[in-house]
């Protein structure tokens, strides 16, 4: 697999963790590199919902559309994005435990042709850029 995985325990119930994860418009509250996120589709969030996220990467601002690909309240969320022939799929799995939520986050990258050879390097860059995502989410949820 080209990508990475992280696990984090959060001292909050799965419903609360999912509520924040499933609403990318809240990401700027706990992720410094997210400058804006807007919901582009109408209706309640679910599979097929699209958000546009703007973030600073390497000192430059860029935007990407995020598509909700899996949505099972309090248990599972999938979000994908595509840029320059590379598809990134984020999988979040939430499991309740006695003291809150165990959150597993996997990022998978796919590409065709020559771009496929770049995936290990891109995955390493993304892991470095996004590696603190769950730690920041934990701090945000546990401070409220």
XYZ file of C-alpha atoms in Angstrom:
144
model
C 0.000 0.000 0.000
C 1.206 3.480 -0.819
C 0.111 5.595 2.087
C 0.240 5.568 5.862
C -1.789 4.738 8.961
C -2.182 6.245 12.423
C -4.119 5.269 15.558
C -5.183 7.623 18.327
C -7.223 7.313 21.499
C -9.546 10.272 22.119
C -11.295 10.790 25.441
C -14.629 11.606 23.805
C -17.530 9.423 22.661
C -17.521 8.197 19.035
C -20.578 10.326 18.221
C -18.692 13.517 19.118
C -15.508 12.481 17.300
C -17.505 11.557 14.188
C -19.438 14.834 14.286
C -16.194 16.797 13.931
C -14.529 14.447 11.413
C -17.593 14.343 9.161
C -17.753 18.143 8.931
C -14.587 19.393 7.186
C -15.820 22.976 7.630
C -14.692 22.605 11.271
C -11.118 21.563 10.380
C -9.709 25.093 10.536
C -10.561 25.133 14.264
C -7.834 22.576 15.007
C -5.621 22.294 11.894
C -3.344 25.292 11.323
C -2.776 24.637 7.610
C -6.505 24.627 6.725
C -7.587 28.166 5.890
C -11.125 27.466 4.669
C -13.548 24.624 3.978
C -16.945 25.014 2.366
C -19.720 22.511 1.728
C -20.587 22.558 -1.993
C -23.592 20.234 -2.031
C -27.027 20.757 -0.496
C -28.696 18.553 2.087
C -27.341 16.548 4.972
C -23.812 15.172 4.821
C -23.546 11.624 3.495
C -22.008 9.603 0.674
C -21.690 11.938 -2.305
C -21.341 15.171 -0.314
C -18.579 17.446 -1.630
C -16.527 20.001 0.313
C -13.892 22.400 -1.038
C -10.904 22.716 1.259
C -8.208 25.371 1.034
C -4.921 24.737 2.805
C -1.355 25.984 2.889
C 1.136 23.394 1.653
C 4.812 24.241 1.399
C 4.017 27.911 1.911
C 1.512 27.975 -0.968
C -2.273 28.000 -0.768
C -4.145 25.352 -2.766
C -7.716 24.088 -2.927
C -9.107 20.607 -3.456
C -12.560 19.080 -3.546
C -13.239 16.378 -0.934
C -15.827 13.707 -1.737
C -17.475 11.727 1.066
C -17.182 8.074 -0.051
C -18.268 6.269 3.134
C -20.547 7.540 5.885
C -21.661 5.394 8.801
C -22.357 7.667 11.772
C -20.082 7.121 14.754
C -18.208 4.221 13.101
C -16.769 4.948 9.640
C -15.977 7.842 7.316
C -14.290 7.855 3.923
C -13.129 10.946 2.051
C -11.352 11.073 -1.290
C -9.723 13.746 -3.386
C -7.943 13.782 -6.726
C -5.228 16.071 -8.042
C -2.905 15.797 -11.007
C -3.789 12.159 -11.661
C -3.303 11.013 -8.066
C -6.247 9.848 -5.972
C -6.035 10.065 -2.199
C -8.513 8.095 -0.076
C -8.798 8.719 3.664
C -10.446 6.010 5.786
C -11.472 6.734 9.380
C -12.683 3.911 11.620
C -14.041 4.742 15.084
C -14.322 2.122 17.816
C -15.772 2.854 21.257
C -13.793 1.816 24.315
C -14.197 2.261 28.045
C -12.539 5.687 28.020
C -13.706 7.217 24.729
C -12.885 6.389 21.125
C -10.117 4.505 19.365
C -9.649 6.227 15.997
C -7.826 4.507 13.138
C -6.880 6.647 10.147
C -5.501 5.198 6.915
C -4.463 7.150 3.848
C -4.162 5.330 0.518
C -2.766 6.807 -2.689
C -3.381 5.520 -6.215
C -2.175 6.606 -9.638
C -1.671 5.192 -13.113
C 1.312 5.252 -15.431
C 4.483 7.079 -14.471
C 2.784 8.918 -11.598
C 2.552 5.561 -9.822
C 6.338 5.620 -9.324
C 6.006 8.900 -7.411
C 3.539 7.538 -4.844
C 6.052 6.472 -2.150
C 7.594 9.965 -2.161
C 4.201 11.682 -2.141
C 3.022 9.401 0.686
C 6.095 10.328 2.754
C 5.481 14.038 2.190
C 1.798 13.702 3.096
C 2.649 11.695 6.210
C 5.013 14.456 7.337
C 2.488 17.206 6.488
C -0.609 15.479 7.949
C 0.966 13.242 10.602
C -0.205 15.411 13.497
C -3.822 15.469 12.286
C -5.167 12.997 14.874
C -3.102 14.448 17.713
C -4.552 17.899 16.961
C -8.074 16.479 16.704
C -7.563 14.796 20.081
C -6.388 18.055 21.703
C -9.315 19.949 20.199
C -11.972 17.460 21.342
C -10.512 16.870 24.788
C -10.216 20.599 25.524
C -13.933 21.208 24.958
